[in-house]
Short mmCIF file of C-alpha atoms in Angstrom, two decimals:
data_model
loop_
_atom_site.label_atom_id
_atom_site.label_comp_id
_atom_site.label_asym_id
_atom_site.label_seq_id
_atom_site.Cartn_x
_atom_site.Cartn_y
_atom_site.Cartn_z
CA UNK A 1052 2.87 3.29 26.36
CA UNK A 1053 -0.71 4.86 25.18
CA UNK A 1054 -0.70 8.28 23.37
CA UNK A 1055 -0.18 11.59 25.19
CA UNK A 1056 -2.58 12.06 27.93
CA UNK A 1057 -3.88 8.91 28.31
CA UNK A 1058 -2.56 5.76 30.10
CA UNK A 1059 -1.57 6.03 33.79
CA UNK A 1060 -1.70 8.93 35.72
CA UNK A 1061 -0.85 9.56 39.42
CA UNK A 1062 -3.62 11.43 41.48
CA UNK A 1063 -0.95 13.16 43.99
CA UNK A 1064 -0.36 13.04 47.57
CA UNK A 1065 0.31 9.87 48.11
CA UNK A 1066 1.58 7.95 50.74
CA UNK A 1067 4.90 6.89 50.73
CA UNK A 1068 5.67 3.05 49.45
CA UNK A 1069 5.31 0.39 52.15
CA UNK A 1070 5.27 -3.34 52.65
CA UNK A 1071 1.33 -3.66 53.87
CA UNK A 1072 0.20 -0.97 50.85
CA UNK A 1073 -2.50 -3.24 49.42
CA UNK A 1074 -2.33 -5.87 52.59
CA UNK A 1075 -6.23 -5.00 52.48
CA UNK A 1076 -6.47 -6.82 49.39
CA UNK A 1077 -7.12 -10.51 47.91
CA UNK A 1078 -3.48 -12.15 46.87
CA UNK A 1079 -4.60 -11.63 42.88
CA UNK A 1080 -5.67 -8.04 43.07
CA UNK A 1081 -2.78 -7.18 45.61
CA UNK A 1082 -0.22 -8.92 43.32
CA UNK A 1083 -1.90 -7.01 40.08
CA UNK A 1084 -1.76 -3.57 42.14
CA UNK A 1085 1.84 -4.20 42.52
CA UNK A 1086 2.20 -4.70 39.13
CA UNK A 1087 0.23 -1.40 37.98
CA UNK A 1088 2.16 0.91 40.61
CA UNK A 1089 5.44 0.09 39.46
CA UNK A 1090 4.67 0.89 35.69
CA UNK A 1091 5.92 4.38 34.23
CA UNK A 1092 3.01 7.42 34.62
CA UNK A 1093 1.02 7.23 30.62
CA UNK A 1094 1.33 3.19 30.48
CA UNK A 1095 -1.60 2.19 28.62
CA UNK A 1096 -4.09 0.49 31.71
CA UNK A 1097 -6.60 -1.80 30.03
CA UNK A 1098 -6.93 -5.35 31.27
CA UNK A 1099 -5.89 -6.64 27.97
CA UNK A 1100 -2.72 -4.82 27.93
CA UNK A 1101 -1.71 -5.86 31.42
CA UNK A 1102 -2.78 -9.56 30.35
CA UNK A 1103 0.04 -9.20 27.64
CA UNK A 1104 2.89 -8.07 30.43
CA UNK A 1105 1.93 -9.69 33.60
CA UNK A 1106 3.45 -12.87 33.34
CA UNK A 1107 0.65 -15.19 35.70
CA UNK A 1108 -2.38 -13.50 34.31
CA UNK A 1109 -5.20 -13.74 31.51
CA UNK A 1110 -7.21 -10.89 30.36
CA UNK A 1111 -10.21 -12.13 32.43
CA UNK A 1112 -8.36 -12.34 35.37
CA UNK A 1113 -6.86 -8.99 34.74
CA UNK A 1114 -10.29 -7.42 34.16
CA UNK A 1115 -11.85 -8.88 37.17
CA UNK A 1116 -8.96 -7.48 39.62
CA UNK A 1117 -9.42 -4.27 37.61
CA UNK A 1118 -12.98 -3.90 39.31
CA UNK A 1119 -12.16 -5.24 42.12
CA UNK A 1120 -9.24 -2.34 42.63
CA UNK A 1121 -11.98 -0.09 41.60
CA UNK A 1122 -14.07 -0.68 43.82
CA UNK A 1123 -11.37 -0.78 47.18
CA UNK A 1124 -10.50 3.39 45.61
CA UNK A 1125 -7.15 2.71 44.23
CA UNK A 1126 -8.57 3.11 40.22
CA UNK A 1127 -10.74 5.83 38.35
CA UNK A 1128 -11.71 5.93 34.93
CA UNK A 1129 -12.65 9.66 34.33
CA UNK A 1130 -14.16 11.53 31.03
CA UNK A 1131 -12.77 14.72 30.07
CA UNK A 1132 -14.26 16.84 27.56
CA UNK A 1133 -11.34 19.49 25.99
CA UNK A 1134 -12.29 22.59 23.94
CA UNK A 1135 -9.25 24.16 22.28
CA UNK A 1136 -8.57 27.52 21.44
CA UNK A 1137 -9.51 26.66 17.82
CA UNK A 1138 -12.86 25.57 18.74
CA UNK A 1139 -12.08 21.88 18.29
CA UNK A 1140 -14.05 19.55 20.83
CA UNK A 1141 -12.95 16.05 21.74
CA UNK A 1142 -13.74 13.72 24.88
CA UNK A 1143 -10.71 12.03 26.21
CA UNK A 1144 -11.15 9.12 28.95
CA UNK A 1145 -7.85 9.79 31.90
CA UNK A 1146 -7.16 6.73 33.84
CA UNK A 1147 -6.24 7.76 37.67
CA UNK A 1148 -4.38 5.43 40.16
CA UNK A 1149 -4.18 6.09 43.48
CA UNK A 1150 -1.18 3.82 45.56
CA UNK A 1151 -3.49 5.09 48.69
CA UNK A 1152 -7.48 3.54 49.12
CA UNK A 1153 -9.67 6.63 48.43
CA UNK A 1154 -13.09 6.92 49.31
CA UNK A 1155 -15.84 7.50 46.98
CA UNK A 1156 -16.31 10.95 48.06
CA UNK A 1157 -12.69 11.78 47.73
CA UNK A 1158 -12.72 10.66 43.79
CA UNK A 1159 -16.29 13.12 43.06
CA UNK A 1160 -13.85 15.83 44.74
CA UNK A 1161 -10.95 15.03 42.69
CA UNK A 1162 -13.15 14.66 39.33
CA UNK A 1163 -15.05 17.89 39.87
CA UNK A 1164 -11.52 19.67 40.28
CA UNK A 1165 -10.60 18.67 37.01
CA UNK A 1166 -12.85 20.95 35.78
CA UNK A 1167 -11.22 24.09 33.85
CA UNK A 1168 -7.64 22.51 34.14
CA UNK A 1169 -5.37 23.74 31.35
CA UNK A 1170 -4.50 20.24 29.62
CA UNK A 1171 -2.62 21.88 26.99
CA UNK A 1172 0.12 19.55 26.72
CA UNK A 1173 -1.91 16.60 27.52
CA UNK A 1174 -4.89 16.29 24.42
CA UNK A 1175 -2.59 16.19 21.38
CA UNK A 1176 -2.08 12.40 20.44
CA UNK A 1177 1.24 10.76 19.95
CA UNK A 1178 3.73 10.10 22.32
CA UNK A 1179 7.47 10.77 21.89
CA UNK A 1180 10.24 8.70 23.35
CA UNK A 1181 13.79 9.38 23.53
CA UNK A 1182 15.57 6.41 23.21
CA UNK A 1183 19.22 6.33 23.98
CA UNK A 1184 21.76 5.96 21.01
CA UNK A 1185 23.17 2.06 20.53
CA UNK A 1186 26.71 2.95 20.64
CA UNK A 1187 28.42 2.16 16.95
CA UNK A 1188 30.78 -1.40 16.72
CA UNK A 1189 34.43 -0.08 16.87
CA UNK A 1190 35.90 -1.19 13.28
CA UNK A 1191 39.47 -2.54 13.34
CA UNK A 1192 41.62 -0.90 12.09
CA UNK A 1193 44.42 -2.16 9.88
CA UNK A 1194 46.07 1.26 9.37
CA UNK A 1195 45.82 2.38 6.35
CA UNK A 1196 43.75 5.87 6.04
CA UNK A 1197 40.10 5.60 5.58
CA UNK A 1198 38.71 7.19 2.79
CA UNK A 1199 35.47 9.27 3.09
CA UNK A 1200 32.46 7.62 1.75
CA UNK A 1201 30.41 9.42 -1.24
CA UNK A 1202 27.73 11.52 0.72
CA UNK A 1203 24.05 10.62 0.35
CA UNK A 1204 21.97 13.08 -1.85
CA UNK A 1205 19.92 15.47 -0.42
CA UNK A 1206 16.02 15.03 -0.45
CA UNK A 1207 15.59 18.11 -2.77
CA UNK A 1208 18.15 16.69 -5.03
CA UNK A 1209 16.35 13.37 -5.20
CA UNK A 1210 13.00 14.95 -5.23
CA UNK A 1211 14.83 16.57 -8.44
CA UNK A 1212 15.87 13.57 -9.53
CA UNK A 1213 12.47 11.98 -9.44
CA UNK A 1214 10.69 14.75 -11.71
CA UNK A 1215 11.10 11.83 -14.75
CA UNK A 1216 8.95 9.32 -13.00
CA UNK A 1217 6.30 11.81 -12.29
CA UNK A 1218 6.46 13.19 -15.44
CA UNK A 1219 8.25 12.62 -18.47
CA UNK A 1220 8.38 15.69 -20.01
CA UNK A 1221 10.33 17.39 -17.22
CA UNK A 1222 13.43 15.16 -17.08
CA UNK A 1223 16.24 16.92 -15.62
CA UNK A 1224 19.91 16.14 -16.18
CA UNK A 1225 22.27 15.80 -13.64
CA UNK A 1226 23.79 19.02 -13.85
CA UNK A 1227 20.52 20.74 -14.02
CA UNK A 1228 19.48 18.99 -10.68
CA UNK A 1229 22.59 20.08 -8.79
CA UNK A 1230 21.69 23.66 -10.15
CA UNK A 1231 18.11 23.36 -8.82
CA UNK A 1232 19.48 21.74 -5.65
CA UNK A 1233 19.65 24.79 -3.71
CA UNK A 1234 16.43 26.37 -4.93
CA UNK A 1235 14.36 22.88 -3.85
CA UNK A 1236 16.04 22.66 -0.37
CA UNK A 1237 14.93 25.93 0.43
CA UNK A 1238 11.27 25.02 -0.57
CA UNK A 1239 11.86 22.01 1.84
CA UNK A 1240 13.28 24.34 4.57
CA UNK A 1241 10.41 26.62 4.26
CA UNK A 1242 7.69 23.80 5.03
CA UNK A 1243 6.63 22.23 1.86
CA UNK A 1244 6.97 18.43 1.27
CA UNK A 1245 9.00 16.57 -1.55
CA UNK A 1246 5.15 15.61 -3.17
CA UNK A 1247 4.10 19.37 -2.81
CA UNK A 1248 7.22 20.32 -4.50
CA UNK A 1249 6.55 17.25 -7.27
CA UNK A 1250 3.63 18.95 -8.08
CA UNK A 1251 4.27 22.38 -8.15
CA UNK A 1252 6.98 21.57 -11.17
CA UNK A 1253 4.26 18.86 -13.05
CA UNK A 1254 1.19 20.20 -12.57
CA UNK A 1255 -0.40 22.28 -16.04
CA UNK A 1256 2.42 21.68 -18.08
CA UNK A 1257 2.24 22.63 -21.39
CA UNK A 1258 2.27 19.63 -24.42
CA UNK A 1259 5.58 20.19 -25.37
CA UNK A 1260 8.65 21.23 -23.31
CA UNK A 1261 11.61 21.81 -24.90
CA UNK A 1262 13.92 23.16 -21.64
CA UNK A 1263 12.53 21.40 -18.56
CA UNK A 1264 15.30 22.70 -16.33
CA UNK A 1265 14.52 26.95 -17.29
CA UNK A 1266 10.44 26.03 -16.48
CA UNK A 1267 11.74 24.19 -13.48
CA UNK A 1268 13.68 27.31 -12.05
CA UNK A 1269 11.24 30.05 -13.00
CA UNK A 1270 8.57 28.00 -10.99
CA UNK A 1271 11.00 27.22 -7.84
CA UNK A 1272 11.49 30.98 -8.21
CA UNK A 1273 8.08 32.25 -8.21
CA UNK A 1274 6.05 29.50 -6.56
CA UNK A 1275 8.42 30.00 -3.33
CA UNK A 1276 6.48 29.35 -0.71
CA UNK A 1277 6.57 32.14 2.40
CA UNK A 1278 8.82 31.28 5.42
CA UNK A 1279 7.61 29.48 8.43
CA UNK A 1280 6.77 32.27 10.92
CA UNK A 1281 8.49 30.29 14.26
CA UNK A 1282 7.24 32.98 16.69
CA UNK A 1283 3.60 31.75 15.69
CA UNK A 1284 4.40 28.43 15.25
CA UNK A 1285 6.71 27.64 18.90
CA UNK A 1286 3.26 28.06 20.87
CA UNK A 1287 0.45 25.59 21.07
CA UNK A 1288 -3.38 25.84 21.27
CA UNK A 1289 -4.23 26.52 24.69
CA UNK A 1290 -7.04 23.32 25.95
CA UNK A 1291 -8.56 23.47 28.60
CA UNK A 1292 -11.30 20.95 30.61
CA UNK A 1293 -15.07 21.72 30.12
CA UNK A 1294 -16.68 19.20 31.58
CA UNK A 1295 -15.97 16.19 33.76
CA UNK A 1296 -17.77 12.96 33.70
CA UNK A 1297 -17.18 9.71 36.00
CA UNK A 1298 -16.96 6.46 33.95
CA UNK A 1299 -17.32 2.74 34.28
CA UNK A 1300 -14.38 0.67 34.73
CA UNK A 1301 -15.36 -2.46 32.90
CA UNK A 1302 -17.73 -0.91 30.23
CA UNK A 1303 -17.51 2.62 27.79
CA UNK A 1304 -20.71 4.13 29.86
CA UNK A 1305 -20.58 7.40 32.04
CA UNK A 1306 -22.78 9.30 33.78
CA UNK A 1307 -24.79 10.28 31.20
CA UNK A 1308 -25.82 6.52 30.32
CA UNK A 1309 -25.79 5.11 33.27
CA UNK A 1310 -25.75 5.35 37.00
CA UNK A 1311 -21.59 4.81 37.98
CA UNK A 1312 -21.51 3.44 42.18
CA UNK A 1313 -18.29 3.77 43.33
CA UNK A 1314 -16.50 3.71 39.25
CA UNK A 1315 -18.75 1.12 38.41
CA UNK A 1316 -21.63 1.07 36.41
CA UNK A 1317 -25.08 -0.55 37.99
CA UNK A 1318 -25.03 -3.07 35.18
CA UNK A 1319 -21.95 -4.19 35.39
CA UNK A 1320 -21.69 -4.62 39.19
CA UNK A 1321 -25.10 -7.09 38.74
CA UNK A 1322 -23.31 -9.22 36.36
CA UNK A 1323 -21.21 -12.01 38.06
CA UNK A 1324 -18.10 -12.42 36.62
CA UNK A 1325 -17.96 -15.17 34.20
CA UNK A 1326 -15.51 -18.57 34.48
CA UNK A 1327 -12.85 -19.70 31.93
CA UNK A 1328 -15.18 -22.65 30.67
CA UNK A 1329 -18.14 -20.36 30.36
CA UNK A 1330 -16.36 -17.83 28.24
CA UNK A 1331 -15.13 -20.82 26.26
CA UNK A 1332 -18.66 -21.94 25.99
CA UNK A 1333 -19.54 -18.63 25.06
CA UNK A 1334 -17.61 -18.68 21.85
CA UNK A 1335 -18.34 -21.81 21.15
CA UNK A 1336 -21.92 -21.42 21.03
CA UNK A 1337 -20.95 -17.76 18.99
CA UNK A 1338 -19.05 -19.80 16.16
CA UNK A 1339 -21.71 -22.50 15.78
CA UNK A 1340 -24.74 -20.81 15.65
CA UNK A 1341 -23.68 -17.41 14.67
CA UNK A 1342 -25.28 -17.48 10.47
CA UNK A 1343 -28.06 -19.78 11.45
CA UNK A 1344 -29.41 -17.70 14.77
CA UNK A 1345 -28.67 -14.40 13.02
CA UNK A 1346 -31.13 -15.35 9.76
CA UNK A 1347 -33.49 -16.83 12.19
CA UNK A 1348 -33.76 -13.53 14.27
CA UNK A 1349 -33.96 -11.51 11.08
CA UNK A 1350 -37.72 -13.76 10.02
CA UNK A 1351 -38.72 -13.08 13.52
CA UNK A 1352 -38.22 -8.98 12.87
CA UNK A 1353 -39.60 -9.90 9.89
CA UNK A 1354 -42.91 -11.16 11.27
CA UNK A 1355 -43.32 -8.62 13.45
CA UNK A 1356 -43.53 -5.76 10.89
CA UNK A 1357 -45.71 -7.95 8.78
CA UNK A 1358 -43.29 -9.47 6.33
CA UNK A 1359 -39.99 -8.19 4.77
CA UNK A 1360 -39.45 -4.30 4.91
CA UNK A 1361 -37.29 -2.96 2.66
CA UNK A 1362 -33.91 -1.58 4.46
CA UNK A 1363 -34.46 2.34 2.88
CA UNK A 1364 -37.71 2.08 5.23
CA UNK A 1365 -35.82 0.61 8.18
CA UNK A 1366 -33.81 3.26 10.59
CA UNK A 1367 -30.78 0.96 10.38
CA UNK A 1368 -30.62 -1.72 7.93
CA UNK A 1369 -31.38 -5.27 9.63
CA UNK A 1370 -28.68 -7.10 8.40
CA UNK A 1371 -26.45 -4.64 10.69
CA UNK A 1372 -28.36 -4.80 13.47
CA UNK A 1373 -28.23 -8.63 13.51
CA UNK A 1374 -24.24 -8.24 12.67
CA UNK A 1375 -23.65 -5.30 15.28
CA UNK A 1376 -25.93 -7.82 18.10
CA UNK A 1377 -23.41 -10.76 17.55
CA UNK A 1378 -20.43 -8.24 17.43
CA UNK A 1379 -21.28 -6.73 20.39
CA UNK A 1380 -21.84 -10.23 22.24
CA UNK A 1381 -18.61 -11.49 21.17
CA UNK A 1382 -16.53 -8.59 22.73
CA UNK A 1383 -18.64 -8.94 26.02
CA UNK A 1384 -18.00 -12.88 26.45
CA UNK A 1385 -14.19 -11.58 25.61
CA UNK A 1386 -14.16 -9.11 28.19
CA UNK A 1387 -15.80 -11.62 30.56
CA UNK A 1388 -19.44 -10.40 30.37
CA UNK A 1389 -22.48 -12.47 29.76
CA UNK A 1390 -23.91 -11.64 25.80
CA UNK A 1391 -27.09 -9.80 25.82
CA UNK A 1392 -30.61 -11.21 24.75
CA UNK A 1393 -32.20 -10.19 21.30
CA UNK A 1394 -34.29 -7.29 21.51
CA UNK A 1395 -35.57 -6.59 18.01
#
């Protein structure tokens, strides 16, 4: 499953399911389409992660059909960019499937109604699951009486207990920390953790201490944190959807970087798709000549400015440009793209 928000997401008003639903297809991206419209709404959707489920198909298979789906209106990879109420900014990228073909038209439509949308619930990361409880192994019994088992200490008590480790001067004795007990679960119950409690009773203590348990209750006493106000807390940030941009289905570019046709960017749609033995060619020819091409393109920068330049002159050192240019060639041949030429 991907993180709240993200991962599959049904567009609405879809056709009911039928036998001939993606009959208009090719066997591999009608068997793939299958595979995507049975998964749960916020399943994470790249080709990679499919690869790793779909039991026929590799991630370059996966990514091709990917396009392809793209392309017949069943996919959409759209950017969202959230302002919260607290002024925080973040772009998001919402992946939209559609069990129906739409046209091109009908996915600008739906993209510039996203626009404004409360997504309150939808930008915070995370994703909870319930998970049902395994039901506990019924013990035989051989009946005699079972006896109750000594309960586990609380976490003030052993955040009590722990004082010692932290700091020797403020060793407590047992009875001291059942004293305390009720003092340091309230701190816990009011919000603080067991480390912010750990360091409200070590922090600027004097050299000698000569009754660690009296310091320790007159600073649980007046260091008490201020109750959790829950009417404040029960409500979250409002979010809401500011701007709305189409994006690439193979590639990270949007609109603003590139020209998207139909959820695909121009440069990816004039790239043919590359073959198992080239992309095992292409890291072939990455591991063997990756420290011997990279130091020769770094003397041809090098004779181009007129010898070696110091990198606090240089925009961006060249050592990283030569590392981010194999970097980014290796991902490409992994996500079945042809690398890019050198452009120093």
């Amino acid at each position: 499953m991907a993180n709240t928000g993200y991962g599959k997401r049904a567009t609405g008003d879809e056709d009911p399911h039928a036998d001939p639903d993606f009959a208009h297809l090719l066997p591999r991206d009608a068997e793939i389409a299958v595979f995507i419209d049975h998964l749960d709404d916020g399943h994470a959707m790249g080709h990679k992660v499919i690869a790793a489920e779909h039991p026929h198909y590799g991630q370059q298979a996966c990514r091709t059909s990917l396009k392809s789906l793209t392309g017949a209106g069943h996919l959409r990879w759209i950017k969202e960019h959230i302002t919260v109420e607290d002024n925080s900014m973040r772009w998001v990228t919402r992946t939209y499937w559609s069990r129906t073909p739409r046209s091109a038209q009908w996915w600008a439509e739906f993209a510039r109604e996203r626009h404004g949308r409360d997504v309150t619930h939808d930008y915070q990361p995370g994703l909870a699951r319930a998970e049902d409880p395994a039901p506990e192994p019924e013990s035989e019994s051989d009946g005699t009486p079972e006896t109750d088992p000594t309960p586990e200490p609380s976490a003030a008590y052993r955040t009590l207990t722990r004082l010692r480790s932290a700091d020797p001067r403020m060793g407590l004795s047992e009875a001291e920390c059942r004293a305390l007990e009720p003092l340091a679960a309230e701190w816990l119950s009011r919000g603080a953790t067991p480390a912010e409690l750990t360091r409200a009773l070590t922090d600027g203590l004097p050299p000698t201490i000569t009754n660690p348990g009296g310091l320790a209750r007159t600073r649980l006493e007046t260091k008490m944190p201020p109750k959790k106000n829950d009417a404040v807390q029960t409500r979250p940030l409002r979010a809401r959807v500011t701007r709305v941009l189409m994006a690439c289905a193979t590639c990270d570019a949007d609109e603003r970087t590139a020209k998207i046709i139909n959820g695909v960017c121009e440069e990816c749609r004039a790239e043919p798709d590359m073959t198992e033995e080239e992309i095992k060619k292409g890291f072939e020819e990455i591991a063997y000549l990756g420290t011997t091409t990279a130091r020769f393109l770094k003397q041809k920068l090098e004779r181009r400015t007129g010898g070696p330049v110091p990198d606090t002159f240089r925009s961006v050192p060249i050592e990283d440009r030569v590392h981010y240019h194999y970097r980014d060639n290796r991902d490409r041949i992994a996500n079945g793209l042809p690398p890019r030429r050198w452009k120093p």
